[in-house]
Coordinates of C-alpha atoms and ligand atoms in Angstrom, one line a residue:
M1 CA 92.3 -106.8 -14.2
T2 CA 95.9 -105.9 -13.3
P3 CA 96.6 -103.4 -10.5
E4 CA 98.5 -101.3 -13.1
S5 CA 95.5 -101.0 -15.4
N6 CA 93.3 -100.2 -12.4
F7 CA 95.7 -97.4 -11.4
A8 CA 95.8 -96.1 -15.0
K9 CA 92.0 -96.0 -15.1
N10 CA 91.8 -94.2 -11.8
S11 CA 94.3 -91.5 -12.7
A12 CA 92.5 -91.0 -16.1
F13 CA 89.3 -90.6 -14.2
T14 CA 90.8 -88.1 -11.8
F15 CA 92.5 -86.2 -14.6
S16 CA 89.2 -85.9 -16.5
I17 CA 87.4 -84.6 -13.4
V18 CA 90.1 -82.0 -12.7
F19 CA 90.2 -81.1 -16.3
S20 CA 86.5 -80.5 -16.6
C21 CA 86.5 -78.4 -13.4
V22 CA 89.3 -76.2 -14.7
L23 CA 87.5 -75.9 -18.1
A24 CA 84.2 -75.1 -16.4
Y25 CA 85.9 -72.5 -14.2
W26 CA 87.6 -71.0 -17.2
F27 CA 84.4 -70.7 -19.1
G28 CA 82.7 -69.4 -16.0
S29 CA 85.3 -66.6 -15.6
K30 CA 84.7 -65.6 -19.3
R31 CA 81.0 -65.1 -18.8
P32 CA 80.4 -61.4 -18.5
D33 CA 77.0 -61.9 -16.8
K34 CA 78.7 -63.1 -13.6
V35 CA 78.0 -59.6 -12.2
S36 CA 74.3 -59.9 -12.8
L37 CA 74.0 -61.4 -9.3
L38 CA 74.6 -57.9 -7.9
S39 CA 71.8 -55.4 -7.4
T40 CA 73.9 -52.6 -8.8
T41 CA 76.7 -52.3 -11.5
P42 CA 79.7 -50.6 -10.0
L43 CA 82.1 -49.3 -12.6
S44 CA 84.8 -51.7 -11.2
S45 CA 82.7 -54.6 -12.3
V46 CA 82.3 -53.7 -16.0
D47 CA 84.6 -54.9 -18.8
T48 CA 87.6 -52.5 -19.0
K49 CA 87.6 -52.8 -22.8
G50 CA 84.2 -51.2 -22.9
P51 CA 81.1 -52.1 -25.0
K52 CA 81.8 -54.4 -28.0
H53 CA 80.4 -52.4 -30.9
N54 CA 81.2 -53.1 -34.5
T55 CA 81.8 -49.8 -36.4
S56 CA 84.1 -51.3 -39.0
P57 CA 83.6 -49.6 -42.4
T58 CA 82.2 -52.8 -44.0
N59 CA 79.6 -53.2 -41.2
L60 CA 78.6 -49.5 -41.5
E61 CA 78.3 -49.7 -45.3
A62 CA 76.2 -52.8 -45.0
C63 CA 74.1 -51.0 -42.4
W64 CA 73.7 -48.1 -44.9
T65 CA 72.1 -50.5 -47.4
D66 CA 69.8 -51.8 -44.7
M67 CA 68.8 -48.3 -43.7
V68 CA 68.0 -47.3 -47.3
S69 CA 65.8 -50.3 -47.6
I70 CA 63.9 -49.2 -44.5
V71 CA 63.5 -45.4 -45.1
D72 CA 64.5 -44.8 -48.7
K73 CA 67.7 -43.2 -49.9
E74 CA 66.5 -39.6 -49.5
H75 CA 66.1 -40.0 -45.8
V76 CA 69.6 -41.3 -45.2
S77 CA 72.4 -38.7 -45.1
T78 CA 76.2 -39.0 -44.9
E79 CA 76.9 -35.4 -45.8
E80 CA 79.6 -33.7 -43.7
G81 CA 77.5 -30.7 -42.8
D82 CA 74.6 -32.9 -41.6
L83 CA 77.0 -35.1 -39.5
Q84 CA 78.4 -32.0 -37.9
S85 CA 75.1 -30.3 -37.1
H86 CA 73.8 -33.6 -35.6
S87 CA 76.7 -34.0 -33.2
G88 CA 77.1 -30.6 -31.6
S89 CA 76.1 -27.0 -31.7
D90 CA 77.5 -23.5 -31.0
W91 CA 75.3 -23.1 -27.9
S92 CA 76.3 -26.4 -26.3
S93 CA 78.8 -26.3 -23.4
Y94 CA 80.5 -29.4 -24.8
T95 CA 82.9 -29.0 -27.7
T96 CA 82.4 -32.1 -29.8
K97 CA 85.5 -33.9 -31.0
D98 CA 85.9 -34.8 -34.7
S99 CA 85.8 -38.5 -33.7
E100 CA 82.3 -37.9 -32.1
R101 CA 80.4 -37.7 -35.3
P102 CA 77.8 -40.2 -36.5
F103 CA 78.5 -42.2 -39.7
M104 CA 75.1 -41.4 -41.1
I105 CA 71.8 -39.8 -40.2
V106 CA 68.6 -41.7 -40.7
S107 CA 65.1 -40.1 -40.7
P108 CA 62.3 -42.6 -40.0
S109 CA 58.6 -41.7 -40.3
T110 CA 56.9 -44.3 -38.1
T111 CA 57.4 -46.3 -34.9
E112 CA 57.7 -49.5 -37.0
E113 CA 60.6 -48.0 -39.0
V114 CA 62.4 -47.0 -35.8
S115 CA 61.9 -50.5 -34.6
E116 CA 63.4 -51.9 -37.9
I117 CA 66.3 -49.5 -37.5
M118 CA 67.0 -50.7 -34.0
K119 CA 66.7 -54.4 -35.0
V120 CA 69.4 -53.9 -37.6
C121 CA 71.7 -51.9 -35.2
H122 CA 71.2 -54.5 -32.5
T123 CA 72.2 -57.4 -34.9
R124 CA 75.1 -55.4 -36.3
K125 CA 76.1 -53.9 -32.9
I126 CA 76.0 -50.3 -34.2
P127 CA 75.6 -47.5 -31.7
V128 CA 72.6 -45.1 -32.0
T129 CA 71.9 -41.5 -30.9
G130 CA 68.5 -39.9 -31.0
Y131 CA 68.0 -36.3 -32.2
S132 CA 65.0 -34.0 -32.0
G133 CA 65.5 -30.3 -31.8
G134 CA 69.3 -30.3 -31.1
T135 CA 69.0 -27.5 -28.5
S136 CA 70.3 -29.5 -25.5
L137 CA 73.3 -28.0 -23.8
E138 CA 75.6 -30.5 -22.2
G139 CA 76.9 -32.6 -25.1
H140 CA 73.8 -34.7 -25.0
F141 CA 73.8 -35.9 -28.7
S142 CA 77.5 -36.1 -29.4
A143 CA 78.1 -39.4 -31.1
T144 CA 80.8 -40.6 -28.7
R145 CA 80.9 -44.0 -30.3
G146 CA 80.1 -43.0 -33.9
G147 CA 77.4 -45.2 -35.4
I148 CA 74.0 -43.7 -36.6
C149 CA 71.9 -40.7 -35.6
V150 CA 68.2 -41.2 -35.7
D151 CA 66.7 -37.8 -36.6
F152 CA 63.0 -37.6 -35.8
S153 CA 62.2 -34.6 -38.0
R154 CA 59.7 -36.5 -40.2
M155 CA 57.7 -37.5 -37.1
D156 CA 56.4 -34.0 -36.2
K157 CA 52.6 -34.4 -36.1
I158 CA 49.9 -34.0 -33.6
L159 CA 48.2 -37.4 -33.9
K160 CA 45.1 -36.8 -31.7
L161 CA 43.8 -34.1 -29.5
H162 CA 41.3 -35.2 -26.8
K163 CA 39.9 -31.8 -25.8
E164 CA 37.4 -33.2 -23.4
D165 CA 40.1 -35.3 -21.6
L166 CA 42.7 -32.5 -21.7
D167 CA 45.4 -34.7 -23.4
V168 CA 47.1 -34.8 -26.8
I169 CA 49.0 -37.5 -28.6
V170 CA 52.0 -36.3 -30.5
Q171 CA 55.1 -37.4 -32.3
P172 CA 58.7 -36.7 -31.0
A173 CA 59.7 -34.0 -33.4
L174 CA 56.8 -31.7 -32.7
G175 CA 58.1 -28.4 -31.3
W176 CA 56.5 -27.1 -28.0
E177 CA 56.0 -23.7 -29.6
L178 CA 54.1 -25.2 -32.5
L179 CA 52.0 -27.4 -30.2
N180 CA 51.0 -24.3 -28.2
E181 CA 50.1 -22.4 -31.3
E182 CA 47.7 -25.2 -32.2
L183 CA 46.4 -25.7 -28.7
G184 CA 45.9 -21.9 -28.3
K185 CA 43.2 -22.0 -31.0
E186 CA 41.2 -24.1 -28.5
G187 CA 42.1 -22.1 -25.5
L188 CA 44.4 -24.8 -24.3
F189 CA 48.1 -24.9 -23.4
F190 CA 51.1 -27.2 -22.7
P191 CA 53.3 -25.6 -20.0
P192 CA 56.9 -26.9 -20.3
D193 CA 58.9 -24.2 -22.1
P194 CA 62.6 -25.0 -22.6
G195 CA 64.8 -23.5 -25.4
P196 CA 63.2 -22.2 -28.6
G197 CA 63.2 -25.0 -31.2
A198 CA 63.1 -27.8 -28.6
M199 CA 60.9 -30.8 -29.5
I200 CA 58.9 -33.3 -27.4
G201 CA 61.3 -36.2 -28.0
G202 CA 64.3 -34.2 -26.7
M203 CA 62.2 -32.6 -23.9
V204 CA 61.3 -36.1 -22.7
G205 CA 65.0 -36.9 -23.1
T206 CA 66.2 -34.1 -20.8
G207 CA 63.2 -34.0 -18.5
C208 CA 63.2 -30.3 -19.3
S209 CA 61.3 -27.3 -17.7
G210 CA 61.4 -23.6 -18.0
T211 CA 59.8 -20.4 -16.8
N212 CA 56.4 -22.1 -16.3
A213 CA 57.8 -24.7 -14.0
Y214 CA 57.2 -22.7 -10.8
R215 CA 53.5 -22.7 -11.4
Y216 CA 53.0 -25.9 -13.4
G217 CA 55.9 -28.2 -12.7
T218 CA 58.3 -29.9 -15.2
M219 CA 58.1 -32.3 -18.1
R220 CA 58.0 -35.1 -15.5
D221 CA 54.5 -33.8 -14.5
W222 CA 53.1 -33.5 -18.1
V223 CA 53.6 -36.8 -19.7
L224 CA 50.9 -39.5 -19.4
S225 CA 52.3 -42.2 -21.5
L226 CA 55.1 -42.9 -24.0
T227 CA 55.6 -45.3 -26.9
V228 CA 59.3 -46.3 -26.9
V229 CA 61.5 -48.4 -29.1
L230 CA 64.0 -50.3 -27.0
A231 CA 67.6 -51.2 -28.0
D232 CA 66.7 -54.5 -29.6
G233 CA 63.7 -53.0 -31.5
T234 CA 61.0 -54.1 -29.1
V235 CA 58.2 -51.6 -29.0
I236 CA 56.5 -50.8 -25.6
K237 CA 53.8 -48.4 -24.5
T238 CA 54.2 -47.3 -20.9
R239 CA 50.5 -47.0 -20.2
Q240 CA 47.1 -45.7 -21.4
R241 CA 45.5 -42.3 -21.0
P242 CA 43.9 -41.8 -17.5
R243 CA 45.2 -38.9 -15.4
K244 CA 46.3 -41.3 -12.7
S245 CA 47.4 -44.9 -12.4
S246 CA 48.9 -47.2 -9.8
A247 CA 49.6 -50.0 -12.3
G248 CA 53.1 -51.1 -11.5
Y249 CA 56.5 -49.5 -12.1
D250 CA 56.3 -46.0 -13.5
L251 CA 58.2 -46.6 -16.7
T252 CA 57.0 -43.3 -18.2
R253 CA 59.0 -41.4 -15.6
M254 CA 61.9 -43.7 -16.0
F255 CA 62.2 -42.6 -19.6
I256 CA 61.8 -38.9 -18.8
G257 CA 65.3 -37.5 -18.3
S258 CA 66.9 -40.7 -19.6
E259 CA 68.5 -38.7 -22.5
G260 CA 68.0 -41.4 -25.1
T261 CA 70.0 -44.0 -23.2
L262 CA 67.1 -46.4 -22.5
G263 CA 65.0 -46.2 -25.6
L264 CA 63.8 -44.0 -28.4
V265 CA 60.5 -42.2 -27.9
T266 CA 58.3 -42.4 -30.9
E267 CA 55.0 -41.1 -29.5
A268 CA 54.0 -39.2 -26.4
T269 CA 50.6 -38.7 -24.7
L270 CA 50.8 -35.3 -23.0
K271 CA 48.6 -33.7 -20.4
I272 CA 47.4 -30.2 -21.4
T273 CA 45.6 -27.5 -19.5
V274 CA 43.4 -24.5 -20.0
K275 CA 45.2 -21.3 -21.0
P276 CA 45.0 -18.6 -18.3
K277 CA 42.4 -15.9 -19.2
H278 CA 44.6 -13.0 -18.3
E279 CA 48.4 -12.5 -18.0
S280 CA 50.6 -9.7 -17.0
V281 CA 54.3 -9.1 -16.4
A282 CA 56.2 -6.9 -14.0
V283 CA 59.9 -5.9 -13.9
T284 CA 61.7 -4.7 -10.8
S285 CA 65.3 -3.8 -10.3
F286 CA 67.6 -3.9 -7.3
G287 CA 71.0 -2.6 -6.1
T288 CA 72.4 -6.0 -5.5
I289 CA 71.8 -9.6 -6.7
R290 CA 71.3 -10.7 -3.0
E291 CA 68.4 -8.2 -2.5
A292 CA 66.8 -9.6 -5.7
A293 CA 67.2 -13.2 -4.6
E294 CA 65.9 -12.3 -1.1
C295 CA 62.9 -10.7 -2.7
V296 CA 62.2 -14.0 -4.5
S297 CA 62.4 -16.0 -1.3
R298 CA 59.9 -13.5 0.3
V299 CA 57.4 -13.7 -2.5
V300 CA 57.6 -17.5 -2.6
G301 CA 57.5 -17.7 1.2
E302 CA 54.4 -15.4 1.4
G303 CA 52.6 -17.6 -1.1
V304 CA 51.9 -14.8 -3.5
P305 CA 50.3 -16.5 -6.5
I306 CA 52.8 -15.8 -9.3
A307 CA 53.1 -17.7 -12.6
A308 CA 56.9 -17.3 -13.0
V309 CA 59.8 -15.4 -11.6
E310 CA 63.1 -15.0 -13.4
I311 CA 66.3 -13.4 -12.1
L312 CA 68.8 -11.6 -14.4
D313 CA 72.0 -10.1 -13.1
D314 CA 73.7 -6.9 -14.1
V315 CA 75.9 -8.5 -16.7
Q316 CA 72.9 -10.3 -18.3
M317 CA 70.9 -7.0 -18.4
R318 CA 73.9 -5.2 -20.0
C319 CA 74.1 -7.9 -22.7
I320 CA 70.3 -7.6 -23.3
N321 CA 70.4 -3.8 -23.3
E322 CA 73.4 -3.6 -25.6
S323 CA 72.1 -6.2 -28.0
G324 CA 69.2 -3.9 -28.8
S325 CA 67.0 -6.9 -29.5
T326 CA 64.0 -5.5 -27.7
S327 CA 62.4 -2.2 -28.5
R328 CA 63.2 -0.6 -25.2
T329 CA 66.4 0.1 -23.2
W330 CA 67.1 -1.5 -19.8
K331 CA 68.8 -0.6 -16.6
E332 CA 72.0 -2.6 -16.3
V333 CA 71.3 -3.8 -12.8
P334 CA 70.0 -7.0 -11.1
T335 CA 66.4 -7.4 -12.2
L336 CA 63.5 -9.7 -11.5
F337 CA 60.9 -10.5 -14.1
F338 CA 57.5 -11.7 -12.7
K339 CA 54.7 -13.2 -14.6
F340 CA 51.2 -13.3 -13.3
S341 CA 48.1 -15.2 -14.5
G342 CA 44.5 -15.6 -13.6
T343 CA 41.6 -13.3 -13.5
Q344 CA 42.1 -9.6 -14.1
S345 CA 41.5 -8.7 -10.4
A346 CA 43.6 -11.5 -9.0
V347 CA 46.5 -10.5 -11.2
K348 CA 46.1 -6.9 -10.1
E349 CA 46.1 -7.9 -6.5
S350 CA 49.2 -10.1 -6.9
I351 CA 51.1 -7.3 -8.7
G352 CA 50.4 -5.0 -5.7
L353 CA 51.6 -7.6 -3.2
V354 CA 54.8 -8.2 -5.2
Q355 CA 55.4 -4.5 -5.5
K356 CA 55.2 -4.1 -1.7
L357 CA 57.5 -7.0 -1.0
A358 CA 60.0 -5.8 -3.6
K359 CA 60.0 -2.4 -2.0
S360 CA 60.7 -3.9 1.4
K361 CA 63.8 -5.6 -0.1
G362 CA 65.1 -2.3 -1.6
S363 CA 63.8 -2.4 -5.2
K364 CA 64.9 0.6 -7.2
S365 CA 62.1 0.5 -9.8
F366 CA 58.9 -1.4 -10.6
D367 CA 57.3 -1.4 -14.0
F368 CA 54.3 -3.5 -15.0
A369 CA 52.7 -4.1 -18.3
K370 CA 49.5 -2.1 -19.1
D371 CA 48.4 -4.6 -21.7
A372 CA 49.1 -7.9 -23.4
D373 CA 51.5 -6.3 -26.0
E374 CA 53.5 -4.7 -23.2
A375 CA 53.6 -7.9 -21.3
A376 CA 54.9 -9.8 -24.3
E377 CA 57.5 -7.0 -24.9
L378 CA 58.7 -7.1 -21.3
W379 CA 58.9 -10.9 -21.3
S380 CA 60.8 -11.0 -24.6
A381 CA 63.9 -9.6 -22.8
R382 CA 64.1 -12.8 -20.7
K383 CA 63.9 -14.9 -23.9
E384 CA 67.0 -13.1 -25.3
A385 CA 69.3 -14.1 -22.5
L386 CA 71.5 -16.7 -24.2
W387 CA 71.5 -15.1 -27.6
S388 CA 72.5 -11.7 -26.2
V389 CA 75.5 -13.2 -24.5
M390 CA 76.4 -15.1 -27.6
A391 CA 76.3 -11.9 -29.5
K392 CA 79.2 -10.7 -27.3
R393 CA 81.6 -13.2 -28.8
R394 CA 84.8 -11.4 -29.6
D395 CA 85.6 -13.7 -32.6
E396 CA 85.1 -17.3 -33.8
S397 CA 87.3 -18.8 -31.1
D398 CA 84.9 -17.8 -28.4
H399 CA 82.6 -20.4 -26.9
V400 CA 79.6 -20.2 -24.6
W401 CA 79.2 -22.4 -21.6
T402 CA 75.6 -22.6 -20.3
T403 CA 75.2 -24.5 -17.1
D404 CA 72.5 -24.8 -14.4
V405 CA 72.1 -26.0 -10.8
A406 CA 69.2 -25.9 -8.3
V407 CA 69.1 -25.6 -4.5
P408 CA 66.4 -25.5 -1.9
I409 CA 64.9 -22.1 -2.1
S410 CA 66.2 -20.9 1.3
R411 CA 69.8 -21.3 0.1
L412 CA 69.2 -19.3 -3.1
P413 CA 70.5 -15.9 -1.9
D414 CA 73.7 -17.6 -0.6
I415 CA 74.5 -19.5 -3.7
I416 CA 73.7 -16.7 -6.0
E417 CA 75.8 -14.2 -4.1
E418 CA 78.8 -16.5 -3.8
T419 CA 78.6 -17.6 -7.5
K420 CA 78.2 -14.0 -8.6
E421 CA 81.4 -13.0 -6.7
D422 CA 83.3 -15.9 -8.1
M423 CA 82.2 -15.1 -11.7
A424 CA 83.1 -11.5 -11.3
S425 CA 86.6 -12.3 -10.1
S426 CA 87.2 -14.8 -12.9
G427 CA 87.6 -11.9 -15.3
L428 CA 85.3 -13.7 -17.8
L429 CA 82.1 -12.3 -19.3
A430 CA 79.8 -14.3 -17.1
A431 CA 76.1 -13.7 -16.8
M432 CA 73.5 -15.1 -14.4
V433 CA 69.9 -15.8 -15.2
G434 CA 67.4 -18.2 -13.7
H435 CA 64.1 -19.7 -12.9
V436 CA 64.6 -18.7 -9.3
G437 CA 61.1 -19.5 -8.0
D438 CA 62.3 -23.1 -8.1
G439 CA 65.7 -22.3 -6.7
N440 CA 67.1 -22.9 -10.2
F441 CA 69.5 -20.7 -12.0
H442 CA 71.9 -20.7 -14.9
A443 CA 75.4 -19.2 -15.6
I444 CA 76.3 -18.3 -19.1
L445 CA 80.1 -17.9 -19.6
L446 CA 82.0 -16.6 -22.6
F447 CA 85.5 -18.1 -23.0
N448 CA 88.2 -18.8 -25.6
D449 CA 90.5 -21.8 -25.6
K450 CA 93.0 -20.0 -23.4
E451 CA 90.3 -19.2 -20.8
R452 CA 88.8 -22.7 -20.9
E453 CA 90.3 -23.8 -17.6
T454 CA 89.1 -20.7 -15.8
A455 CA 85.6 -21.3 -17.1
E456 CA 85.7 -24.9 -16.1
A457 CA 86.8 -24.0 -12.6
V458 CA 84.0 -21.5 -12.2
V459 CA 81.4 -24.1 -13.3
H460 CA 83.0 -26.7 -11.1
R461 CA 82.8 -24.5 -8.0
M462 CA 79.2 -23.5 -8.8
V463 CA 78.2 -27.2 -9.0
K464 CA 80.1 -28.1 -5.8
R465 CA 78.4 -25.2 -4.0
A466 CA 75.0 -26.5 -5.1
V467 CA 75.8 -30.0 -3.9
E468 CA 77.0 -28.7 -0.5
M469 CA 73.7 -26.8 -0.1
E470 CA 71.8 -30.1 -0.7
G471 CA 71.0 -29.1 -4.2
T472 CA 71.3 -30.7 -7.6
V473 CA 74.1 -30.5 -10.2
T474 CA 71.4 -29.8 -12.9
G475 CA 67.9 -28.4 -12.3
E476 CA 66.8 -28.9 -15.9
H477 CA 69.4 -29.1 -18.6
G478 CA 70.4 -32.7 -17.8
V479 CA 73.6 -34.6 -17.5
G480 CA 74.9 -35.3 -20.9
L481 CA 78.7 -35.6 -20.9
I482 CA 79.5 -32.7 -18.7
K483 CA 77.7 -33.4 -15.5
R484 CA 78.3 -37.2 -15.5
D485 CA 81.1 -37.3 -12.9
Y486 CA 79.2 -35.0 -10.5
L487 CA 76.3 -37.4 -10.0
A488 CA 78.0 -39.5 -7.4
H489 CA 78.7 -36.4 -5.4
E490 CA 75.1 -35.4 -5.5
M491 CA 73.5 -38.8 -4.7
G492 CA 76.2 -41.2 -3.9
E493 CA 78.2 -43.8 -5.7
T494 CA 75.7 -46.6 -5.0
T495 CA 72.9 -44.6 -6.5
V496 CA 74.9 -44.1 -9.7
D497 CA 75.7 -47.8 -9.7
A498 CA 72.0 -48.5 -9.6
M499 CA 71.4 -46.3 -12.6
R500 CA 74.2 -48.1 -14.4
K501 CA 72.4 -51.4 -13.7
L502 CA 69.2 -50.0 -15.1
K503 CA 71.1 -48.9 -18.3
Q504 CA 72.6 -52.4 -18.6
A505 CA 69.2 -54.1 -18.1
F506 CA 67.6 -52.2 -20.9
D507 CA 70.5 -51.9 -23.2
P508 CA 73.1 -54.5 -22.5
L509 CA 75.1 -53.8 -25.7
C510 CA 75.2 -50.1 -24.8
L511 CA 73.9 -49.1 -28.2
L512 CA 71.7 -46.2 -27.1
N513 CA 73.6 -42.9 -26.5
C514 CA 76.4 -44.9 -24.8
D515 CA 78.5 -42.8 -22.4
K516 CA 75.7 -40.4 -21.5
I517 CA 74.4 -39.9 -17.9
V518 CA 76.6 -42.7 -16.5
R519 CA 80.0 -43.9 -17.6
V520 CA 80.2 -47.4 -18.9
Q521 CA 84.0 -47.4 -18.9
K522 CA 86.4 -46.1 -16.4
A523 CA 87.6 -42.5 -17.0
K524 CA 91.2 -42.0 -18.2
A525 CA 93.7 -40.6 -15.9
G526 CA 93.2 -36.8 -15.5
E527 CA 89.9 -36.9 -17.2
V528 CA 87.9 -36.2 -14.1
Q529 CA 88.5 -33.0 -12.1
P530 CA 89.2 -33.6 -8.4
W531 CA 86.2 -32.7 -6.3
Ligands
FAD601 C1 68.3 -20.6 -25.8 C2 68.1 -21.8 -25.1 C3 67.3 -21.8 -23.9 C4 67.1 -22.9 -23.2 N1 66.3 -22.8 -22.1 C5 66.0 -23.9 -21.4 C6 65.1 -23.9 -20.3 O1 64.6 -22.8 -19.9 N2 64.8 -25.0 -19.7 C7 65.3 -26.2 -20.1 O2 65.0 -27.3 -19.5 N3 66.2 -26.3 -21.1 C8 66.5 -25.2 -21.8 N4 67.3 -25.3 -22.9 C9 67.9 -26.6 -23.3 C10 67.0 -27.4 -24.3 O3 66.1 -26.6 -24.9 C11 66.3 -28.6 -23.6 O4 67.2 -29.5 -23.0 C12 65.3 -29.4 -24.5 O5 64.6 -30.2 -23.7 C13 66.0 -30.2 -25.5 O6 65.1 -30.6 -26.5 P1 65.6 -30.9 -28.0 O7 64.4 -31.4 -28.8 O8 66.4 -29.8 -28.6 O9 66.5 -32.2 -27.7 P2 67.8 -32.7 -28.4 O10 68.9 -31.8 -28.1 O11 67.6 -33.1 -29.8 O12 68.1 -34.0 -27.5 C14 68.2 -34.0 -26.1 C15 68.5 -35.4 -25.6 O13 67.4 -36.3 -25.8 C16 67.7 -37.3 -26.7 N5 66.6 -37.5 -27.6 C17 66.2 -36.7 -28.6 N6 65.1 -37.2 -29.2 C18 64.8 -38.3 -28.6 C19 63.8 -39.3 -28.7 N7 62.8 -39.2 -29.7 N8 63.8 -40.4 -27.9 C20 64.7 -40.5 -26.9 N9 65.7 -39.7 -26.8 C21 65.7 -38.6 -27.6 C22 69.0 -36.9 -27.3 O14 69.8 -38.1 -27.7 C23 69.6 -36.1 -26.3 O15 70.3 -36.9 -25.3 C24 67.6 -24.1 -23.6 C25 68.4 -24.2 -24.8 C26 68.7 -23.1 -25.5 C27 69.5 -23.2 -26.7
NAG602 C1 71.3 0.8 -22.8 O1 71.6 0.7 -24.2 C2 71.4 2.0 -24.8 C3 71.6 1.7 -26.3 O2 72.8 1.0 -26.5 C4 72.3 3.0 -24.2 O3 72.1 4.3 -24.8 C5 72.1 3.1 -22.7 O4 73.0 4.0 -22.1 C6 72.2 1.7 -22.1 N1 71.7 1.8 -20.7 C7 72.5 1.9 -19.7 C8 71.9 2.0 -18.3 O5 73.8 1.8 -19.8

């Protein structure tokens, strides 16, 4: 062999080594799962172009044909009115953009059908948003990436009541009010009580609660097991029916409050309890909101057994009084609504204790129900809060903003007083109402497009105040699109990055309610308000 040919051979060899290395490096740098070595998914590590969905008209039309073969034509809708009502509502704080509508709505009737739907969407890379009662408030079901909306309305049954075990298996579109009507016939009861019209699927979605949470806890405490369809159509059941279990990760709770971002709930096994034998309601009014809030701290601190306590400020009471939606008139001053339950004598005793504590905090009046009808009548005023503010809309351009935060109970008088002053000086019609026994309260603001920035600023300051008092940016309504960028302030950037990792693990294509709870793409300049 000549030295030249040897040299040629060597350089060819070197070249091929270098070339393969460069090629391997290039392929390596293209692989998106390079970040999977990290324990969290910081936003800086995700593809700036965002999730790769395919919502081209041809793909969506082909998907329509697939959906029709799964659920039948009559259960697939592309009607404008349906698309609109399934992407936003009048009572939501978020104003849905025209581009945030689904392409079609599909109504399955079984878990198997939901799984088939997800398999198609997974193959076709089409985004999916779940929809149950549509009463959520923070833009939870806006179809930010288009795609399809899975409406659970045909899955609305009680599947099995285990009276002796105090549990019930239900479908996602069963309303909590209807469930309680049925359970009531057996002397039983399911405590979580969010907005009228809310359904189990959405209640799991938001991890809701309500007036009963003070005594009974939230949705997180009342779900034993869930059947969930994952993003690729896989069906899982989180566990069986015993009241307790130490068997591994608590996937049930992981799905509660996940807002349809990790899977679609198609069945839930719920705990139920025995309906209290006797209930009563008392209403007491104060000169200032601070006195009312301090009264709550006292009652809670003294451990008086109450079932619920709600605060309504003067503005809220004025809206209720003026709406005339209850059969009596109301003083337009800060008011506490107490609910009591138990035996007749225990209830009587608790009412007496609360009356004494209220008086010591300067209460101006104290009324309590003489019978069940009066109790229902008094309590109905509380239920009218949001509607009575909405009734104040000056014209069609007015929107409502309903928001909620929660703080440790000892900080409640401070945050309520400061927020109240802020709301009053904003010049907006702004009412305050809340489940104060848990340190949780809501603000309901009325605003038009010119006043939007003022409203946003009031909400922003309220959220900031809650975080600074070691509270949470949402006690029960959830994150949706509006509270997303606040999460890092409440629990830290790395915690949100861990949540993003969880989202990615269960739904790598970001098909399920993409953009909710955590961002999967960096915010545009100016999109996030400075803290
Ligand atoms: C007047 C009024 C009063 C309210 N009061 C309260 C209150 O006191 N406490 C409270 O917590 N909330 C309250 N809310 C808010 C609302 O009722 C709750 O957030 C409720 O839990 C939403 O249930 P929904 O069935 O309407 O859910 P939807 O609005 O349909 O959905 C909520 C979320 O869950 C997802 N989802 C829906 N179905 C499924 C499913 N099957 N699987 C997976 N994800 C799903 C959706 O994509 C969405 O992200 C109130 C609302 C109104 C209008
Ligand atoms: C409550 O409303 C009624 C009916 O609109 C009104 O007559 C009454 O003055 C209001 N109460 C107060 C305290 O303003």
